[in-house]
Tab-separated table of C-alpha atoms in Angstrom:
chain	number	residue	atom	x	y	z
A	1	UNK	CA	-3.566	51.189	-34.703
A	2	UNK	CA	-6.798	50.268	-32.540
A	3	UNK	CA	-10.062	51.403	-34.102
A	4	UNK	CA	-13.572	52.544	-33.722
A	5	UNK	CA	-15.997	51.204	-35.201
A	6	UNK	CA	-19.277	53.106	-35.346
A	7	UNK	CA	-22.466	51.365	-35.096
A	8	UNK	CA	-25.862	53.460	-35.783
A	9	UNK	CA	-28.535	54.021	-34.122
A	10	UNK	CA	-31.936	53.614	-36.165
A	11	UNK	CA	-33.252	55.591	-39.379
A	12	UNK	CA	-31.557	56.817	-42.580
A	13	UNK	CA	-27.719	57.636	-41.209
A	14	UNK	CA	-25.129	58.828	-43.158
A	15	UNK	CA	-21.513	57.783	-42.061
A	16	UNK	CA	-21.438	60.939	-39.962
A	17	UNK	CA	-24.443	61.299	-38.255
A	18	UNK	CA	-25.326	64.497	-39.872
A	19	UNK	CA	-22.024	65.869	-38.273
A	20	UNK	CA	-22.875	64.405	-35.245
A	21	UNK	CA	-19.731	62.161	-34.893
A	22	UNK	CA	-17.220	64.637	-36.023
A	23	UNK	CA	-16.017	66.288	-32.588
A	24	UNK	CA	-16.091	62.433	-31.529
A	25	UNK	CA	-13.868	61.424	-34.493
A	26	UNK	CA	-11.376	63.918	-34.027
A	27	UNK	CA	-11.406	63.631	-30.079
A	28	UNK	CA	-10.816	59.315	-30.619
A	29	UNK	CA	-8.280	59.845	-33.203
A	30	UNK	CA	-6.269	62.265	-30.701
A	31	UNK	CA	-6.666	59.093	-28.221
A	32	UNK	CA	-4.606	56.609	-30.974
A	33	UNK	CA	-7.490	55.406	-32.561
A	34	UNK	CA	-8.690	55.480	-35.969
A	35	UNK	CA	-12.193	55.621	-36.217
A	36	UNK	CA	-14.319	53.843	-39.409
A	37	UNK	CA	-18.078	54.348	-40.397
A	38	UNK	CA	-20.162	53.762	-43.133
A	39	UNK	CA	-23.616	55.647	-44.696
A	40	UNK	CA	-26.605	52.906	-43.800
A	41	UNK	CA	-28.031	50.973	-47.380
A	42	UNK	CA	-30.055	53.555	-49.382
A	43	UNK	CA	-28.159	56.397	-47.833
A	44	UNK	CA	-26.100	58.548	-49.469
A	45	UNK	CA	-24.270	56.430	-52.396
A	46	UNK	CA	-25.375	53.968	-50.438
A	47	UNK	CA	-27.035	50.146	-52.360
A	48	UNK	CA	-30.176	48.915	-50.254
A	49	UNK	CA	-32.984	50.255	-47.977
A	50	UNK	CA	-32.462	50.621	-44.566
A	51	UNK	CA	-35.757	49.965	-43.568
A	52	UNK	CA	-35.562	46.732	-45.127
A	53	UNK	CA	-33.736	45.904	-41.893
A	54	UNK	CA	-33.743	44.055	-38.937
A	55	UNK	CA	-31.956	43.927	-35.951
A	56	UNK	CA	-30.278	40.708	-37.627
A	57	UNK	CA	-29.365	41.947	-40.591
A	58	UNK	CA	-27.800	45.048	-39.235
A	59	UNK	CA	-25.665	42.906	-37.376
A	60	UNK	CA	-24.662	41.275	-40.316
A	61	UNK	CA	-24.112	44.528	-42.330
A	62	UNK	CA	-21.958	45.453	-39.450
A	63	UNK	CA	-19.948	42.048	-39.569
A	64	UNK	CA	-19.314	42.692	-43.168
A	65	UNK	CA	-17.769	45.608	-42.690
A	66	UNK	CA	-15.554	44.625	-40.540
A	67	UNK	CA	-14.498	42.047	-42.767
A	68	UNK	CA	-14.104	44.356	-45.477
A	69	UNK	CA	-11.633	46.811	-42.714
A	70	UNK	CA	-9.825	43.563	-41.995
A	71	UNK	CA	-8.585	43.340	-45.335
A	72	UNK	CA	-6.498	46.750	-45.264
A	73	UNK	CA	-2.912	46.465	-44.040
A	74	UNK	CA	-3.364	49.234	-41.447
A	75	UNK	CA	-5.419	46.694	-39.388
A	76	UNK	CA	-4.962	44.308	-36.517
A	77	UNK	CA	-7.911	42.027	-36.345
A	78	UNK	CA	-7.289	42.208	-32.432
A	79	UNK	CA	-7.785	45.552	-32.697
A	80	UNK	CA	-11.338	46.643	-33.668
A	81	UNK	CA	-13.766	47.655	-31.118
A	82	UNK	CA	-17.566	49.058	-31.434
A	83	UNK	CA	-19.417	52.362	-30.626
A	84	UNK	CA	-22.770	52.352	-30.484
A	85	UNK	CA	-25.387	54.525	-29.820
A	86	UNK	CA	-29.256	53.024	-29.194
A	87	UNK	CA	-30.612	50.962	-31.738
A	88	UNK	CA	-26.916	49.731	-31.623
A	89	UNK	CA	-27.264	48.225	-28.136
A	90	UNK	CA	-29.326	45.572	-29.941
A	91	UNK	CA	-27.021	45.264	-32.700
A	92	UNK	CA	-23.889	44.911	-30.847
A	93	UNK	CA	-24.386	41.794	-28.654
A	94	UNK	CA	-25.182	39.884	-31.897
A	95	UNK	CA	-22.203	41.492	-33.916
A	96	UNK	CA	-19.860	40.056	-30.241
A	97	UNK	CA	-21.509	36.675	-30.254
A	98	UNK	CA	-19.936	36.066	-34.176
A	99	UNK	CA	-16.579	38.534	-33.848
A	100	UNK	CA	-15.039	39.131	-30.440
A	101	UNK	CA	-14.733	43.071	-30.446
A	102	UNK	CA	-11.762	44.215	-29.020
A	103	UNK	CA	-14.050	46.879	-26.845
A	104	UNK	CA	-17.507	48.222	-26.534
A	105	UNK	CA	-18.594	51.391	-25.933
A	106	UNK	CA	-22.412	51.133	-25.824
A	107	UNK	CA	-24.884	55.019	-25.409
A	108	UNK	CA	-28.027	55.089	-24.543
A	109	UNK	CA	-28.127	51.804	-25.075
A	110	UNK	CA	-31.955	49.827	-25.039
A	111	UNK	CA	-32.168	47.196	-22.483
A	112	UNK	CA	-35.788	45.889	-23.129
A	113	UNK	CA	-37.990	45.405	-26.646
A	114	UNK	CA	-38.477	47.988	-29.161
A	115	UNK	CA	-42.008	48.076	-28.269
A	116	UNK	CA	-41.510	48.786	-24.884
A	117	UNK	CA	-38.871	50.907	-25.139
A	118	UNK	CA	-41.201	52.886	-27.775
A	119	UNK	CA	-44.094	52.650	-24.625
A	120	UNK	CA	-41.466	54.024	-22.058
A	121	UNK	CA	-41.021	56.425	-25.220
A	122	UNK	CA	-44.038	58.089	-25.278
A	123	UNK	CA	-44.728	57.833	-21.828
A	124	UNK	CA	-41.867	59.691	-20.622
A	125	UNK	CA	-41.921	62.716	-23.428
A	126	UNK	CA	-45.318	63.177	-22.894
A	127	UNK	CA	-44.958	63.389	-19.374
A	128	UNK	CA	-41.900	66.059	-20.063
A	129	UNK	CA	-44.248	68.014	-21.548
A	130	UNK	CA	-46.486	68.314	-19.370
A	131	UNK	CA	-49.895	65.873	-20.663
A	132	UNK	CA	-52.929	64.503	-18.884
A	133	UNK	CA	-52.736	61.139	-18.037
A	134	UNK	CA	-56.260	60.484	-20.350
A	135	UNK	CA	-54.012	61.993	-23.170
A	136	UNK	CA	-50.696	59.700	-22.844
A	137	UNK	CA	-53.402	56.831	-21.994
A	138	UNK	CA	-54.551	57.177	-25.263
A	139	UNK	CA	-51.413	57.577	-27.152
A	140	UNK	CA	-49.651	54.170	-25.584
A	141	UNK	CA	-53.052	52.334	-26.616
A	142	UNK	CA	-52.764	53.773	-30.411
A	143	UNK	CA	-49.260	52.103	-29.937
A	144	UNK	CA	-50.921	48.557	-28.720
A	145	UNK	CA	-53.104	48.631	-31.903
A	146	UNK	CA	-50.336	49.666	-34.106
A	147	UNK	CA	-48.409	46.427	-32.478
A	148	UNK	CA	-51.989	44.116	-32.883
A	149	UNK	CA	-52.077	45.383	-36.717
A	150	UNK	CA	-48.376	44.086	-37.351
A	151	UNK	CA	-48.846	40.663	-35.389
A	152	UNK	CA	-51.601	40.218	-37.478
A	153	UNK	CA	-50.365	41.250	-40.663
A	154	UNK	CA	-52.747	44.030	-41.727
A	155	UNK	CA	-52.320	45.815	-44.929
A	156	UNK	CA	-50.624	49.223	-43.985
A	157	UNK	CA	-54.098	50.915	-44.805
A	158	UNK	CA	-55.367	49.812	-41.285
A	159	UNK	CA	-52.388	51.966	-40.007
A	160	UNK	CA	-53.265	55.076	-42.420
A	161	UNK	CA	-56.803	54.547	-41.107
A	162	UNK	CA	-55.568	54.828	-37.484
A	163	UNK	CA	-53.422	58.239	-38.143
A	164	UNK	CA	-56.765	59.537	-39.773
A	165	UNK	CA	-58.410	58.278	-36.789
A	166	UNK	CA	-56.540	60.290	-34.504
A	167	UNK	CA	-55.365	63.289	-36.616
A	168	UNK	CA	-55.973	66.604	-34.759
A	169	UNK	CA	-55.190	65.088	-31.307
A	170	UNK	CA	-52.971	67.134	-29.320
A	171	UNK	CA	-50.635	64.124	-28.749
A	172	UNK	CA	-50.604	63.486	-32.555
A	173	UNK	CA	-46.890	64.629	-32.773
A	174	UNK	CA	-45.892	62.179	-29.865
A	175	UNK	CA	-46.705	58.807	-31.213
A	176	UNK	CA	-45.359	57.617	-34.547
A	177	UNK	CA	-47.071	58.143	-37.977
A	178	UNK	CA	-45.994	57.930	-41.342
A	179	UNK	CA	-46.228	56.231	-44.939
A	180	UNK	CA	-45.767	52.450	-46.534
A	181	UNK	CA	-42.395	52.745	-45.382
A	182	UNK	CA	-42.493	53.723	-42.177
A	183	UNK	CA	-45.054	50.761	-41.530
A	184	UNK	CA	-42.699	48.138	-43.291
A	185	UNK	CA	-39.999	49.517	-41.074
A	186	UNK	CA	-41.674	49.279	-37.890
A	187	UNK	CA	-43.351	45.734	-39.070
A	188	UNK	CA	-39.817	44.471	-39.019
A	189	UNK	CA	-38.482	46.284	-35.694
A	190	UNK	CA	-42.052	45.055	-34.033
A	191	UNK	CA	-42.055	41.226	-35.308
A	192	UNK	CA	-39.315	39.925	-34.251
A	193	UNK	CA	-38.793	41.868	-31.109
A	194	UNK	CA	-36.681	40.515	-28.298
A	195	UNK	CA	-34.638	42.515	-25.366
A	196	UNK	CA	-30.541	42.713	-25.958
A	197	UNK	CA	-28.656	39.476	-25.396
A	198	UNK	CA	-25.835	41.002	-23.398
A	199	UNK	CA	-23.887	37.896	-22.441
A	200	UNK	CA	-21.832	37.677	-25.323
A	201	UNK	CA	-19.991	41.125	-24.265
A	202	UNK	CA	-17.092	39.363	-22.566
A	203	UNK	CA	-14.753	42.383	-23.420
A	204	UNK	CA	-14.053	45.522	-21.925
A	205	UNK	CA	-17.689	47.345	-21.662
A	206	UNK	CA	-18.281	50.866	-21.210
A	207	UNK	CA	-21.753	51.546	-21.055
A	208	UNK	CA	-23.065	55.139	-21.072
A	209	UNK	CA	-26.741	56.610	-20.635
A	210	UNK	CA	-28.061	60.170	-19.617
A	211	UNK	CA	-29.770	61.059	-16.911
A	212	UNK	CA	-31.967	62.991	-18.600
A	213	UNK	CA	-32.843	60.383	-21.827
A	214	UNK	CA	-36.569	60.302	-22.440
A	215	UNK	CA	-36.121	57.460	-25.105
A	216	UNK	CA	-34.481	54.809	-23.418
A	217	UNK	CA	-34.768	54.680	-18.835
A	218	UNK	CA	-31.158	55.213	-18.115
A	219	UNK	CA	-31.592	53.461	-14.702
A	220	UNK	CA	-33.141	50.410	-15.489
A	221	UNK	CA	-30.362	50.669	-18.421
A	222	UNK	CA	-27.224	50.452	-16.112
A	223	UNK	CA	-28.919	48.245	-13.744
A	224	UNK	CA	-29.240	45.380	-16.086
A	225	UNK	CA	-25.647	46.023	-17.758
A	226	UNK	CA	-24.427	45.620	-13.749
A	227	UNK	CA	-26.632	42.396	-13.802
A	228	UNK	CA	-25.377	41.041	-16.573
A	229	UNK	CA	-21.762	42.175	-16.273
A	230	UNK	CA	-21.562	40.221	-12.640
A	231	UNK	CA	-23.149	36.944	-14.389
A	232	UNK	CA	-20.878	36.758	-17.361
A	233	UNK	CA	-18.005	37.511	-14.355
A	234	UNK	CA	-16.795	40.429	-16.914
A	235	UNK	CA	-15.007	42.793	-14.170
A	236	UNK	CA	-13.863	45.144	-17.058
A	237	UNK	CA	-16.903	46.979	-17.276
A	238	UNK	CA	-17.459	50.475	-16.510
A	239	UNK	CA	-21.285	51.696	-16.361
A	240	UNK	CA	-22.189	55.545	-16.330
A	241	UNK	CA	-24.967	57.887	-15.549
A	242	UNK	CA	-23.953	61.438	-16.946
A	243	UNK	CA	-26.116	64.363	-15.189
A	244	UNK	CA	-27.861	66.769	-17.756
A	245	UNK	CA	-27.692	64.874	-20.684
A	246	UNK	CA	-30.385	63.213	-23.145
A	247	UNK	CA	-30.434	60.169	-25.243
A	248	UNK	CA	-27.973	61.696	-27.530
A	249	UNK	CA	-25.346	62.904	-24.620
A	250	UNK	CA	-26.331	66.351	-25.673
A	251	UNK	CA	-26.146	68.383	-22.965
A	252	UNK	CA	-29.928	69.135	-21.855
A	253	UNK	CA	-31.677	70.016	-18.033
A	254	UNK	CA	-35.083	68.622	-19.252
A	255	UNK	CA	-34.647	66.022	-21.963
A	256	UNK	CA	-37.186	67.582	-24.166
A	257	UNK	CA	-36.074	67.167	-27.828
A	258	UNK	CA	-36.494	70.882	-28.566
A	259	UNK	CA	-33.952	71.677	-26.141
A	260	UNK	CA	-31.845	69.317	-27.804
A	261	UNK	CA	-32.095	71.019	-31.377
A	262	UNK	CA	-31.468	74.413	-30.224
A	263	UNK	CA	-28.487	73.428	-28.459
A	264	UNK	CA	-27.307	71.584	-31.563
A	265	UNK	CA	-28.173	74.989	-33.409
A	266	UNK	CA	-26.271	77.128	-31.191
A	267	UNK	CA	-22.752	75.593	-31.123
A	268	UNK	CA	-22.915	73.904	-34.468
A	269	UNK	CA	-19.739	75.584	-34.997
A	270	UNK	CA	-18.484	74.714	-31.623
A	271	UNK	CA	-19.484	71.294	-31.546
A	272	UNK	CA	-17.701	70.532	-27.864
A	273	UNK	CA	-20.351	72.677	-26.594
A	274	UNK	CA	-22.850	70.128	-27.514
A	275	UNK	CA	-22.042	67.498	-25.976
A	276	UNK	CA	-22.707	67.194	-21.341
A	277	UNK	CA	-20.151	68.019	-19.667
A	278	UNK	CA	-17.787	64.970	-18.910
A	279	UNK	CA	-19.568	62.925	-21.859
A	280	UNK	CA	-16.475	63.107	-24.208
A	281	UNK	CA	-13.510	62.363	-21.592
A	282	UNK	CA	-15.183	60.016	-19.718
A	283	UNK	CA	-14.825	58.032	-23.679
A	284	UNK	CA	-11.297	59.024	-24.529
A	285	UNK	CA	-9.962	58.680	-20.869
A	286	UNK	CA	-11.214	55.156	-21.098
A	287	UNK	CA	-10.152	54.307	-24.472
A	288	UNK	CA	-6.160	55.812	-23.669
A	289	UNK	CA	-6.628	52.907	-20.651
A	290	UNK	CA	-6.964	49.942	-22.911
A	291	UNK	CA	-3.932	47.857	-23.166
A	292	UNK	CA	-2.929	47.685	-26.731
A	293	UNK	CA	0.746	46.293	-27.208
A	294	UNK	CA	1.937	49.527	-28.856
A	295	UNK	CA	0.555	52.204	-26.928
């Protein structure tokens, strides 16, 4: 039996997402494939801390468990593709330069650094929301000092002084803040910071943003999987823009994250209501297409 395997996006996951995976799950598994995930280090039972992390050693964490699903009988090695959402578009090419998946499945997947995609970020949900240009100005240049304190290696009470610095302002909320272990975390995602290798996905690709993300620019997204697609010569590759969706696929006319929670909120018990419309077959149409021997 073909499976899923789900790759995170970043912060403290547990193997479902908070739920979030469930309709997905059960929607793949209908499709013929099993589907496999894992709670990130220091989550749940979890050993480890997942901000400990980098993009690296995610991708290693993610080869490991593949190796450790390879060793069950109900597995064909040829069989194992990845689903990814965000932080996993990073994680993924590295995983497919070591272990040729089977298939990829990429969301809202990050096409540039995390520092710039934290810029575009900001930018965009303060824009959403309706700030003055002095006020995102401001916000994307406590950003470029948070980056100058990590490539210099300041002590994370240069970034508490900063927060203080700023506390009160209306963009505050927009930028991020937080303890020691925030600031390791983004010292790690900020150091070594390149954009997505995507040459190594030589497999069938579908690649899947919404119009609507404020996190990552869907555009500029599928543009450069195209690009890349055409120079690797990979003609199995299927790139998609859903209308009225955000960076999660949850179905949303302005992007805004509130809009996303309430949603969540509302049809919690009826999670295909979450999702935009088309997100969900567009997936397990394309997935019932791949040739597997047995299906």
């Amino acid at each position: 039996m073909p499976i899923v395997v789900f790759v995170h996006g970043s912060g403290p996951e547990d193997y479902s997402s908070s739920d979030n995976y469930r309709y997905l799950w059960e929607e793949f598994t209908k499709a013929g494939f099993a589907c496999y995930s894992w709670n990130r280090p220091g989550v749940g039972e979890s050993k480890g801390k997942w901000y400990e992390l980098s993009v690296e050693d995610r991708a290693g964490e993610v080869i490991s468990a593949v190796n450790k699903l390879k060793t069950l009988d109900i597995t064909d090695s040829s069989e194992i593709g990845f689903w990814g959402i965000s932080q996993a578009g990073w994680v993924i090419p590295l995983v497919s330069e070591k272990m040729k998946p089977a298939f990829v499945i990429t969301v809202s997947s990050p096409v540039t650094t995390a520092f710039r995609q934290e810029l575009y970020r900001v930018r965009s949900e303060m824009q959403a929301e309706g700030f003055s240009r002095s006020d995102i100005k401001k916000a994307l240049s406590y950003n470029r000092k948070l980056r100058m304190m990590i490539s210099k290696g300041e002590p994370y009470e240069h970034f508490s002084a900063l927060q203080k610095e700023n506390e009160g302002a209306k963009w505050a909320d927009n930028v991020i803040g937080g303890g020691e272990m925030v600031y390791a975390y983004l010292s790690i995602v900020f150091k070594k910071d390149s954009a997505p290798e995507l040459d190594s996905l030589n497999c069938p690709v579908l690649a899947i943003w919404g119009k609507n993300d404020l996190v990552v620019p869907p555009q500029k997204g599928a543009a450069t999987y195209r690009k890349a697609m055409k120079r690797i010569g990979n003609s199995d590759a299927l790139i998609k823009i859903i209308p009225d969706a955000d960076h999660t696929l949850t179905f949303n006319k302005t992007g805004k994250r509130a809009e996303t929670i309430e949603r969540r909120e509302r049809y919690k018990d009826n999670p295909k209501e979450i999702f935009a419309p088309g997100y969900v077959a567009l997936m397990t149409d394309w997935l019932k297409h791949l040739h597997f021997h047995h299906n």
